Each structure stands twice: as C-alpha cells, then as structure tokens.
Amino acid sequence: MGPLAGLKVLELGTLIAGPFAARMLAEFGAEVVKIESTDGGDPIRSWRYLHAGTSLWWSVQARNKKSVTLNLKHPRAQELARRMALEADVVIENYRPGVLEKWGLGYEQLKALNPAAIMVRLSGYGQDGPMRDRPGFGAIGESMGGIRFVSGHPDRPPVRIGISIGDSIAALHGVIGALMALRHRDATGGRGRGQGQMVDVALYEAVFNLMESTVPEYDRHGVVRSRTGGALPGIVPSNTYTCADGAAIVIAGNGDAIFKRLMVAIGRADLAQDPQLARNDGRVPRAAEIDAAIQAWCDGRGIDEALAVLGAADVPVSRIYSVADMFTDPQFLARQMIERHLLPDGTPLAVPAVTPKLSATPGGTRWLGPRCGEHTDEVLRSLGCSDAELAQLRAEGAV
C-alpha cells in the first residue's frame, strides 16, 4: 500500500509542478484526487506525443490519481472542491497567487474552517513580493534562479536543459515541505486537531537552492560563476571528452587518489607524480593542461575501450546515456527501472519505475493516468451526492 496509505491529497493544479508533486505522493500510497476542468482537463493531456488522443506523458504524470471534473468558476463546484479540501490532509495547487482566494479555496479561508489544513502552493515567484502576480513557468524560474546562467559554453548564449527541470525541482521541494508539514501537524495533535500550515514554494527559489557555492563566492571574492561547457568549475578534472568514434564520455577524476589512478591509466605517470597536482587546488590552475592530456588519450580509442580501461582503474566514468541506452543497460534492467503496463486499449507501455526505493514500504504504479473525469461520480458520491444531485450538477455545468 505504500508508506502514505491513508493520506488524502487534493490536487488543484495543471501541467508540471503541482501535478508532479502530487504524483510522487500518489506513487507512495496517498489517495490523490485531481480536479480537472470540464473543458478537456489538464492541458498536459495533449502535450508532446499522443496515443489515442492522449499524451503518453499523462500516463506517468497522473498515475495512481483519481480524476474529477469540476467547473471551478461555478459556485456549486467551488463548494464541492471546498468540501474535498477540508477532508484532505494536503492540498496541492499551482495557480497564480489570488486565484484560489477568488474561489473561496485559499489557504486562510480553509484554515479558518480547519486549523490542521496543509496547503502546498507552487508559483513562479511565491505568495508575496512585488513579482507575485506575474506568470512564471519553469523556464522563468530556471532563468531567475541562476541555473540558466551557468548552463552551456562560455562563447555562446545560455542554454536550457532538455526537460522542464525548474518545475520538477519546485515539485520536489513541495513534496519535502508537505511531509515536514504533516510531521508537524501530527506532532501537534494530528488530523483535525493539529497545527497545519502553508508551504510556499517559488520556482525561482527552488532552483536557487541548488546553486551550490555561488552566493558566498560572489560575496567574499566577487566571483560570478558562468558557463564552462562540460566541465565542473573549480573541480579538476571533471569534464566531457570525445572519443575516436565520436562518442562523448564523462570522466570524473577529481578525487586526489582517483586523479593519480586516472593519470596512470592514460599513460601520464608524470602528471600522477607531480606534487603540484596532488590536490585539487593545485590542479585548478592547470585544468587546461590536464584536460588536454585526457582528450589526447581519448582521441586514440573508441568509447568502449575507454570505458573498459578507466573502469578497470576504478575511475568514475560513463557514456552519456540516451533513453535508448537505458532500455538495454544492465544496471537499469537489474534495478527494474523501466516498468511495463497496459493502456486502456490494451497497448503495452513502458514507464519509469517509482523512486526512491524503500525496502519495507515501496511505492508503485497502481494504474496509469485516468480518463478525464473518470472518478467524478465515485468521489462526489463519497461526499454524499445522490444520483439526482449528480444529474443536476451536470445540467448546471458545475461538473
């Protein structure tokens, strides 16, 4: 059942950040009810590659969730959502600040009725400050949070990572915040009696939280970390190199003992024994020289040979995997990192396995993303709605 079995979560969000946070809770046993609009549902249903009219991404992003369609601009739909929110342990939302308040679903409004309410709010800039009302997608958070500035090569404009990493980083912060808030609620009286709180996650702040030593380095030394291509700035050697067959290989030889093994493996015992290069602070000024030596060695062999030699020398090394590589890689297969399930029409589909791996209460995929509104009647009946009420709600356009 997962470690979160019995936990009730209401998801009021679309696209990536909020739904990804709710997805993780659902993967570990929480009952997640996702509210979707009555005019087609979450837009991610139509993003990227489709099968039978629905995004393959949706199958993963909404797995283990129940889909309820509500027209949240309708007063009766707002009342139903409010009842669900008050019964939930956690509400997750990623609308612009102020939207839920207009619908009577804001944190303070729920808290007045249930002091144990926990709401995770994910937005571009947070719930206050001069920029709170601006739209902010993951790309904006990545730019403002600093990760774009250090991504790419120094002679070219900054680049984006090929996924919406800003949204996903914010989602992970939301999950961490939700679990901490639940711990505090349970320590102060539990469901219905304990102290709830709002978890305020700004996309740019979640990205900013990953920016390592950039702030103190700028404060004390005026250093503005910038783009360094495939290298890890200030940590030598750790870079991407090209082999004779054109394949890219990542070599991380920055540990002092590892550096010596790496240099011996590539036939540069002279560098291995150079006292100036024994520590990282001595290697940094000679990074270009060291990288050139490694690249010269890679120029003379294909990636398979390079991997074998460096692996035998116990040097951290890897090819850069494509998704095709993952499907056949022994480590991915041994760890069962790709699951296979069936879509509603019987079509088999591979999806990523659930992580992290818990030894006693692992998460799992109970079902793939549901049809839009698939669980509307089930969930509303659990609130006490009769068949006649459901028919009236549909006639009014509330559901």
CSV table of C-alpha atoms in Angstrom, one decimal:
chain,number,residue,atom,x,y,z
A,1,MET,CA,0.0,0.0,0.0
A,2,GLY,CA,3.0,2.3,0.4
A,3,PRO,CA,4.1,4.4,3.4
A,4,LEU,CA,1.5,7.2,2.6
A,5,ALA,CA,-1.5,4.8,2.6
A,6,GLY,CA,-4.5,6.6,4.2
A,7,LEU,CA,-3.2,10.1,3.3
A,8,LYS,CA,-5.7,12.1,1.3
A,9,VAL,CA,-4.4,14.7,-1.1
A,10,LEU,CA,-6.4,17.1,-3.3
A,11,GLU,CA,-4.6,18.4,-6.4
A,12,LEU,CA,-5.7,21.7,-7.8
A,13,GLY,CA,-3.2,22.3,-10.5
A,14,THR,CA,-2.2,21.8,-14.1
A,15,LEU,CA,0.8,20.9,-16.2
A,16,ILE,CA,4.0,20.1,-14.3
A,17,ALA,CA,5.0,21.5,-10.9
A,18,GLY,CA,1.8,20.8,-8.8
A,19,PRO,CA,0.9,17.6,-10.6
A,20,PHE,CA,4.4,16.2,-10.3
A,21,ALA,CA,4.4,16.8,-6.5
A,22,ALA,CA,1.0,15.1,-6.2
A,23,ARG,CA,2.2,12.3,-8.4
A,24,MET,CA,5.1,11.4,-6.0
A,25,LEU,CA,2.6,11.3,-3.1
A,26,ALA,CA,0.3,9.0,-5.1
A,27,GLU,CA,3.2,6.7,-6.0
A,28,PHE,CA,3.8,6.0,-2.4
A,29,GLY,CA,0.2,5.2,-1.5
A,30,ALA,CA,-1.6,8.5,-0.9
A,31,GLU,CA,-5.2,8.8,-2.3
A,32,VAL,CA,-4.8,11.8,-4.7
A,33,VAL,CA,-7.9,13.3,-6.2
A,34,LYS,CA,-7.1,15.6,-9.1
A,35,ILE,CA,-9.5,18.3,-10.1
A,36,GLU,CA,-9.6,18.9,-13.8
A,37,SER,CA,-11.6,21.5,-15.8
A,38,THR,CA,-14.7,20.4,-17.6
A,39,ASP,CA,-13.5,21.6,-21.0
A,40,GLY,CA,-10.8,19.0,-21.7
A,41,GLY,CA,-9.0,18.6,-18.5
A,42,ASP,CA,-5.3,19.3,-17.8
A,43,PRO,CA,-3.6,20.7,-20.9
A,44,ILE,CA,-0.7,18.2,-20.4
A,45,ARG,CA,-3.2,15.6,-21.8
A,46,SER,CA,-2.4,17.0,-25.3
A,47,TRP,CA,1.4,17.7,-24.8
A,48,ARG,CA,4.1,16.0,-26.9
A,49,TYR,CA,3.5,12.5,-28.3
A,50,LEU,CA,-0.1,11.2,-28.1
A,51,HIS,CA,-1.7,7.8,-28.2
A,52,ALA,CA,-5.4,7.5,-29.0
A,53,GLY,CA,-5.6,11.3,-28.5
A,54,THR,CA,-3.9,11.4,-25.0
A,55,SER,CA,-0.4,12.3,-24.1
A,56,LEU,CA,1.9,9.5,-23.2
A,57,TRP,CA,3.4,11.8,-20.6
A,58,TRP,CA,0.0,11.9,-19.0
A,59,SER,CA,0.2,8.2,-18.3
A,60,VAL,CA,3.1,8.8,-16.0
A,61,GLN,CA,2.3,12.3,-14.6
A,62,ALA,CA,-1.2,11.3,-13.5
A,63,ARG,CA,-0.6,7.7,-12.5
A,64,ASN,CA,-2.4,6.5,-9.4
A,65,LYS,CA,-4.6,9.6,-9.3
A,66,LYS,CA,-8.4,9.9,-9.5
A,67,SER,CA,-9.7,12.4,-12.0
A,68,VAL,CA,-12.7,14.6,-11.1
A,69,THR,CA,-14.0,17.3,-13.4
A,70,LEU,CA,-15.3,20.5,-11.9
A,71,ASN,CA,-16.0,23.9,-13.4
A,72,LEU,CA,-14.4,25.9,-10.6
A,73,LYS,CA,-15.9,29.1,-11.9
A,74,HIS,CA,-19.3,27.7,-10.8
A,75,PRO,CA,-20.3,28.3,-7.2
A,76,ARG,CA,-21.6,24.7,-6.6
A,77,ALA,CA,-18.3,23.3,-8.0
A,78,GLN,CA,-16.4,25.6,-5.7
A,79,GLU,CA,-18.4,24.3,-2.7
A,80,LEU,CA,-17.7,20.7,-3.7
A,81,ALA,CA,-14.0,21.5,-4.0
A,82,ARG,CA,-14.0,23.2,-0.6
A,83,ARG,CA,-15.5,20.1,0.9
A,84,MET,CA,-12.9,17.9,-0.6
A,85,ALA,CA,-10.2,20.3,0.5
A,86,LEU,CA,-11.4,20.2,4.1
A,87,GLU,CA,-11.4,16.4,4.1
A,88,ALA,CA,-7.9,16.3,2.6
A,89,ASP,CA,-4.7,16.0,4.6
A,90,VAL,CA,-2.8,18.1,2.0
A,91,VAL,CA,-4.0,20.4,-0.8
A,92,ILE,CA,-1.5,21.0,-3.6
A,93,GLU,CA,-2.0,23.9,-6.0
A,94,ASN,CA,-0.1,25.8,-8.6
A,95,TYR,CA,-2.4,28.6,-9.8
A,96,ARG,CA,-1.3,32.2,-9.7
A,97,PRO,CA,-1.5,33.8,-6.3
A,98,GLY,CA,-5.0,35.0,-5.6
A,99,VAL,CA,-6.9,32.7,-7.9
A,100,LEU,CA,-7.9,30.2,-5.2
A,101,GLU,CA,-8.9,33.1,-3.0
A,102,LYS,CA,-11.4,34.2,-5.6
A,103,TRP,CA,-13.0,30.7,-5.5
A,104,GLY,CA,-13.1,30.6,-1.7
A,105,LEU,CA,-10.4,28.0,-1.6
A,106,GLY,CA,-7.4,30.0,-0.4
A,107,TYR,CA,-5.2,28.8,2.5
A,108,GLU,CA,-6.5,31.3,5.0
A,109,GLN,CA,-10.1,30.5,4.0
A,110,LEU,CA,-9.5,26.8,4.6
A,111,LYS,CA,-7.6,27.3,7.7
A,112,ALA,CA,-10.5,29.3,9.3
A,113,LEU,CA,-12.6,26.1,8.9
A,114,ASN,CA,-9.8,23.6,9.6
A,115,PRO,CA,-6.7,24.7,11.5
A,116,ALA,CA,-5.0,21.5,10.6
A,117,ALA,CA,-5.2,22.3,6.9
A,118,ILE,CA,-1.9,21.9,4.9
A,119,MET,CA,-1.6,23.6,1.5
A,120,VAL,CA,1.4,23.3,-0.8
A,121,ARG,CA,1.4,26.4,-3.1
A,122,LEU,CA,3.8,26.3,-6.1
A,123,SER,CA,4.1,29.5,-8.1
A,124,GLY,CA,6.6,31.4,-10.2
A,125,TYR,CA,7.6,33.9,-7.5
A,126,GLY,CA,5.9,32.9,-4.3
A,127,GLN,CA,2.9,34.2,-2.5
A,128,ASP,CA,4.3,37.7,-1.7
A,129,GLY,CA,6.8,40.2,-3.0
A,130,PRO,CA,6.5,42.7,-5.9
A,131,MET,CA,6.5,39.9,-8.6
A,132,ARG,CA,3.9,37.6,-7.0
A,133,ASP,CA,1.3,38.3,-9.6
A,134,ARG,CA,3.4,37.6,-12.7
A,135,PRO,CA,3.1,34.4,-14.6
A,136,GLY,CA,6.1,32.2,-14.1
A,137,PHE,CA,6.8,28.8,-15.7
A,138,GLY,CA,9.7,26.6,-15.1
A,139,ALA,CA,11.8,28.3,-17.8
A,140,ILE,CA,11.4,31.6,-15.9
A,141,GLY,CA,12.4,30.0,-12.6
A,142,GLU,CA,15.5,28.5,-14.2
A,143,SER,CA,16.5,31.9,-15.6
A,144,MET,CA,15.9,33.9,-12.4
A,145,GLY,CA,17.2,31.1,-10.1
A,146,GLY,CA,20.6,31.1,-11.8
A,147,ILE,CA,20.8,27.7,-13.4
A,148,ARG,CA,20.5,29.0,-17.0
A,149,PHE,CA,23.4,31.4,-16.5
A,150,VAL,CA,25.8,28.6,-15.8
A,151,SER,CA,24.4,26.2,-18.5
A,152,GLY,CA,26.2,25.9,-21.8
A,153,HIS,CA,29.5,27.0,-23.3
A,154,PRO,CA,31.3,30.3,-22.5
A,155,ASP,CA,31.3,31.5,-26.1
A,156,ARG,CA,27.6,31.0,-26.6
A,157,PRO,CA,24.3,32.2,-25.1
A,158,PRO,CA,23.0,30.2,-22.1
A,159,VAL,CA,21.0,27.1,-22.9
A,160,ARG,CA,18.2,25.2,-21.3
A,161,ILE,CA,18.3,21.6,-20.1
A,162,GLY,CA,16.1,19.5,-22.3
A,163,ILE,CA,13.4,19.0,-19.7
A,164,SER,CA,11.4,21.3,-17.5
A,165,ILE,CA,13.7,20.9,-14.6
A,166,GLY,CA,12.7,24.1,-12.9
A,167,ASP,CA,9.1,22.8,-12.4
A,168,SER,CA,10.4,19.4,-11.3
A,169,ILE,CA,12.8,20.9,-8.7
A,170,ALA,CA,10.0,23.0,-7.3
A,171,ALA,CA,7.8,19.9,-7.2
A,172,LEU,CA,10.4,18.0,-5.1
A,173,HIS,CA,10.6,21.0,-2.7
A,174,GLY,CA,6.8,20.9,-2.5
A,175,VAL,CA,6.9,17.2,-1.5
A,176,ILE,CA,9.6,17.7,1.1
A,177,GLY,CA,7.6,20.7,2.5
A,178,ALA,CA,4.4,18.7,2.6
A,179,LEU,CA,6.0,15.8,4.5
A,180,MET,CA,7.6,18.2,7.0
A,181,ALA,CA,4.2,20.0,7.5
A,182,LEU,CA,2.5,16.6,8.0
A,183,ARG,CA,5.1,15.7,10.6
A,184,HIS,CA,4.5,19.0,12.5
A,185,ARG,CA,0.7,18.5,12.2
A,186,ASP,CA,0.9,15.0,13.7
A,187,ALA,CA,3.2,16.2,16.5
A,188,THR,CA,0.7,18.9,17.4
A,189,GLY,CA,-2.4,16.8,17.6
A,190,GLY,CA,-2.9,15.1,14.3
A,191,ARG,CA,-5.6,15.2,11.7
A,192,GLY,CA,-8.4,17.7,12.6
A,193,ARG,CA,-6.6,18.8,15.8
A,194,GLY,CA,-3.0,19.6,14.9
A,195,GLN,CA,-1.5,22.7,13.5
A,196,GLY,CA,-1.5,22.9,9.7
A,197,GLN,CA,0.5,25.4,7.6
A,198,MET,CA,1.1,26.7,4.2
A,199,VAL,CA,4.1,25.5,2.2
A,200,ASP,CA,5.1,28.4,-0.1
A,201,VAL,CA,7.3,27.2,-3.0
A,202,ALA,CA,8.6,29.7,-5.6
A,203,LEU,CA,10.0,28.1,-8.7
A,204,TYR,CA,13.0,30.5,-8.8
A,205,GLU,CA,13.8,29.9,-5.2
A,206,ALA,CA,13.7,26.1,-5.6
A,207,VAL,CA,16.3,26.5,-8.4
A,208,PHE,CA,18.3,29.0,-6.4
A,209,ASN,CA,18.5,26.4,-3.6
A,210,LEU,CA,20.6,24.2,-5.9
A,211,MET,CA,23.2,26.8,-6.8
A,212,GLU,CA,26.0,25.4,-4.6
A,213,SER,CA,28.6,28.0,-3.5
A,214,THR,CA,27.7,30.8,-5.9
A,215,VAL,CA,26.4,33.2,-3.3
A,216,PRO,CA,29.3,33.0,-0.7
A,217,GLU,CA,31.9,33.1,-3.6
A,218,TYR,CA,30.4,36.2,-5.0
A,219,ASP,CA,30.0,37.8,-1.6
A,220,ARG,CA,33.6,37.2,-0.5
A,221,HIS,CA,35.5,37.1,-3.8
A,222,GLY,CA,33.3,38.8,-6.3
A,223,VAL,CA,33.3,35.7,-8.4
A,224,VAL,CA,30.4,35.3,-10.9
A,225,ARG,CA,30.2,31.6,-11.8
A,226,SER,CA,29.4,31.4,-15.5
A,227,ARG,CA,29.3,28.8,-18.3
A,228,THR,CA,32.0,26.2,-18.5
A,229,GLY,CA,30.6,23.7,-21.1
A,230,GLY,CA,31.0,20.1,-19.9
A,231,ALA,CA,33.5,20.9,-17.1
A,232,LEU,CA,32.7,21.3,-13.4
A,233,PRO,CA,34.2,24.7,-12.5
A,234,GLY,CA,36.9,24.7,-9.8
A,235,ILE,CA,37.0,20.8,-9.6
A,236,VAL,CA,39.6,19.2,-11.8
A,237,PRO,CA,39.4,17.0,-13.8
A,238,SER,CA,35.7,16.6,-14.3
A,239,ASN,CA,34.7,17.1,-17.9
A,240,THR,CA,33.2,15.6,-21.1
A,241,TYR,CA,35.6,14.3,-23.7
A,242,THR,CA,35.2,13.0,-27.2
A,243,CYS,CA,36.4,9.5,-28.2
A,244,ALA,CA,37.8,8.4,-31.6
A,245,ASP,CA,34.4,7.1,-32.7
A,246,GLY,CA,32.8,10.5,-31.9
A,247,ALA,CA,31.0,9.3,-28.7
A,248,ALA,CA,31.1,11.6,-25.7
A,249,ILE,CA,32.4,10.3,-22.4
A,250,VAL,CA,32.2,11.8,-18.9
A,251,ILE,CA,35.3,11.3,-16.8
A,252,ALA,CA,35.3,12.5,-13.1
A,253,GLY,CA,38.9,12.2,-11.8
A,254,ASN,CA,38.7,15.0,-9.3
A,255,GLY,CA,39.4,13.0,-6.1
A,256,ASP,CA,43.1,13.1,-5.2
A,257,ALA,CA,43.6,9.3,-5.3
A,258,ILE,CA,41.4,9.0,-8.3
A,259,PHE,CA,43.4,11.6,-10.2
A,260,LYS,CA,46.6,9.5,-9.8
A,261,ARG,CA,44.9,6.3,-11.0
A,262,LEU,CA,43.4,8.2,-14.0
A,263,MET,CA,46.8,9.6,-15.0
A,264,VAL,CA,48.5,6.2,-14.7
A,265,ALA,CA,45.7,4.6,-16.8
A,266,ILE,CA,46.1,7.1,-19.6
A,267,GLY,CA,49.9,6.8,-19.6
A,268,ARG,CA,50.7,10.0,-17.8
A,269,ALA,CA,52.5,8.9,-14.8
A,270,ASP,CA,54.5,12.1,-14.9
A,271,LEU,CA,51.3,14.0,-14.0
A,272,ALA,CA,50.3,11.4,-11.4
A,273,GLN,CA,53.6,12.1,-9.6
A,274,ASP,CA,53.7,15.8,-10.0
A,275,PRO,CA,53.5,17.2,-6.4
A,276,GLN,CA,51.7,20.4,-7.6
A,277,LEU,CA,48.8,18.2,-8.9
A,278,ALA,CA,48.4,16.2,-5.7
A,279,ARG,CA,45.5,18.3,-4.5
A,280,ASN,CA,42.5,19.9,-6.3
A,281,ASP,CA,43.7,23.5,-5.5
A,282,GLY,CA,46.9,22.8,-7.4
A,283,ARG,CA,45.1,21.2,-10.3
A,284,VAL,CA,42.7,24.0,-10.9
A,285,PRO,CA,45.3,26.4,-12.4
A,286,ARG,CA,46.5,23.7,-14.8
A,287,ALA,CA,43.0,22.5,-15.8
A,288,ALA,CA,43.6,23.1,-19.5
A,289,GLU,CA,46.8,21.1,-19.5
A,290,ILE,CA,45.1,18.1,-17.7
A,291,ASP,CA,42.1,18.2,-19.9
A,292,ALA,CA,44.3,18.3,-23.0
A,293,ALA,CA,46.1,15.2,-21.7
A,294,ILE,CA,42.9,13.3,-21.2
A,295,GLN,CA,41.5,14.4,-24.5
A,296,ALA,CA,44.6,13.3,-26.3
A,297,TRP,CA,44.2,9.8,-24.8
A,298,CYS,CA,40.5,9.6,-25.8
A,299,ASP,CA,41.4,10.6,-29.3
A,300,GLY,CA,43.2,7.3,-29.7
A,301,ARG,CA,40.4,4.9,-28.8
A,302,GLY,CA,36.7,4.3,-29.1
A,303,ILE,CA,34.4,4.7,-26.2
A,304,ASP,CA,34.1,1.0,-25.3
A,305,GLU,CA,37.8,0.7,-24.9
A,306,ALA,CA,38.0,3.9,-22.9
A,307,LEU,CA,35.2,2.7,-20.6
A,308,ALA,CA,36.9,-0.6,-20.1
A,309,VAL,CA,40.4,0.8,-19.3
A,310,LEU,CA,39.1,3.5,-16.9
A,311,GLY,CA,36.6,1.2,-15.3
A,312,ALA,CA,39.5,-1.3,-14.6
A,313,ALA,CA,41.4,1.6,-13.0
A,314,ASP,CA,38.4,2.4,-10.7
A,315,VAL,CA,37.9,5.8,-12.2
A,316,PRO,CA,34.3,7.2,-12.2
A,317,VAL,CA,33.4,7.2,-15.9
A,318,SER,CA,30.3,6.9,-18.1
A,319,ARG,CA,28.9,7.3,-21.6
A,320,ILE,CA,26.2,9.9,-21.9
A,321,TYR,CA,23.0,7.8,-22.0
A,322,SER,CA,20.1,8.3,-24.4
A,323,VAL,CA,16.8,6.9,-23.5
A,324,ALA,CA,17.5,4.1,-26.0
A,325,ASP,CA,20.7,3.2,-24.0
A,326,MET,CA,18.6,3.0,-20.8
A,327,PHE,CA,16.3,0.3,-22.3
A,328,THR,CA,19.1,-2.1,-22.7
A,329,ASP,CA,21.6,-1.2,-19.9
A,330,PRO,CA,22.3,-4.0,-17.4
A,331,GLN,CA,22.1,-1.6,-14.4
A,332,PHE,CA,18.8,-0.1,-15.4
A,333,LEU,CA,17.5,-3.7,-16.0
A,334,ALA,CA,18.9,-5.1,-12.8
A,335,ARG,CA,17.3,-2.3,-10.8
A,336,GLN,CA,14.0,-2.7,-12.7
A,337,MET,CA,13.9,1.0,-13.6
A,338,ILE,CA,11.6,0.5,-16.5
A,339,GLU,CA,8.1,-0.9,-15.9
A,340,ARG,CA,5.6,-2.2,-18.4
A,341,HIS,CA,1.9,-1.6,-18.2
A,342,LEU,CA,-1.2,-1.7,-20.4
A,343,LEU,CA,-3.0,1.4,-21.7
A,344,PRO,CA,-6.9,1.2,-21.6
A,345,ASP,CA,-7.0,-0.1,-25.1
A,346,GLY,CA,-4.5,-2.9,-24.3
A,347,THR,CA,-1.5,-1.3,-25.8
A,348,PRO,CA,1.7,-2.1,-23.8
A,349,LEU,CA,3.6,1.0,-22.5
A,350,ALA,CA,6.9,1.3,-20.8
A,351,VAL,CA,7.1,3.9,-18.0
A,352,PRO,CA,9.8,4.9,-15.5
A,353,ALA,CA,9.7,3.0,-12.2
A,354,VAL,CA,9.0,4.7,-8.9
A,355,THR,CA,11.9,6.1,-6.9
A,356,PRO,CA,13.3,6.3,-4.3
A,357,LYS,CA,13.3,2.6,-3.4
A,358,LEU,CA,12.0,1.8,0.1
A,359,SER,CA,12.9,-1.6,1.5
A,360,ALA,CA,9.8,-2.2,3.5
A,361,THR,CA,7.1,0.1,2.0
A,362,PRO,CA,8.0,0.7,-1.6
A,363,GLY,CA,5.9,2.8,-4.0
A,364,GLY,CA,4.4,1.5,-7.2
A,365,THR,CA,2.2,2.1,-10.2
A,366,ARG,CA,-1.3,1.0,-9.4
A,367,TRP,CA,-2.8,2.4,-12.6
A,368,LEU,CA,-1.8,4.8,-15.4
A,369,GLY,CA,-3.2,8.3,-15.9
A,370,PRO,CA,-7.0,8.1,-15.8
A,371,ARG,CA,-9.6,9.3,-18.3
A,372,CYS,CA,-10.7,12.8,-17.8
A,373,GLY,CA,-13.4,12.8,-15.1
A,374,GLU,CA,-13.2,9.0,-14.7
A,375,HIS,CA,-13.7,9.2,-11.0
A,376,THR,CA,-16.1,12.1,-10.8
A,377,ASP,CA,-19.2,10.1,-9.7
A,378,GLU,CA,-17.2,7.9,-7.3
A,379,VAL,CA,-15.6,10.8,-5.5
A,380,LEU,CA,-18.8,13.0,-5.4
A,381,ARG,CA,-20.8,10.1,-4.1
A,382,SER,CA,-18.3,9.7,-1.3
A,383,LEU,CA,-19.2,13.3,-0.4
A,384,GLY,CA,-22.9,12.3,-0.1
A,385,CYS,CA,-24.1,13.4,-3.6
A,386,SER,CA,-27.1,11.3,-4.9
A,387,ASP,CA,-27.6,10.3,-8.5
A,388,ALA,CA,-30.2,13.1,-8.7
A,389,GLU,CA,-27.8,15.7,-7.4
A,390,LEU,CA,-25.1,14.5,-9.9
A,391,ALA,CA,-27.6,14.9,-12.7
A,392,GLN,CA,-28.5,18.4,-11.6
A,393,LEU,CA,-24.8,19.4,-11.2
A,394,ARG,CA,-24.2,18.2,-14.8
A,395,ALA,CA,-27.2,20.1,-16.0
A,396,GLU,CA,-26.0,23.3,-14.4
A,397,GLY,CA,-22.5,22.9,-15.9
A,398,ALA,CA,-20.8,22.6,-12.4
A,399,VAL,CA,-19.3,19.2,-13.2
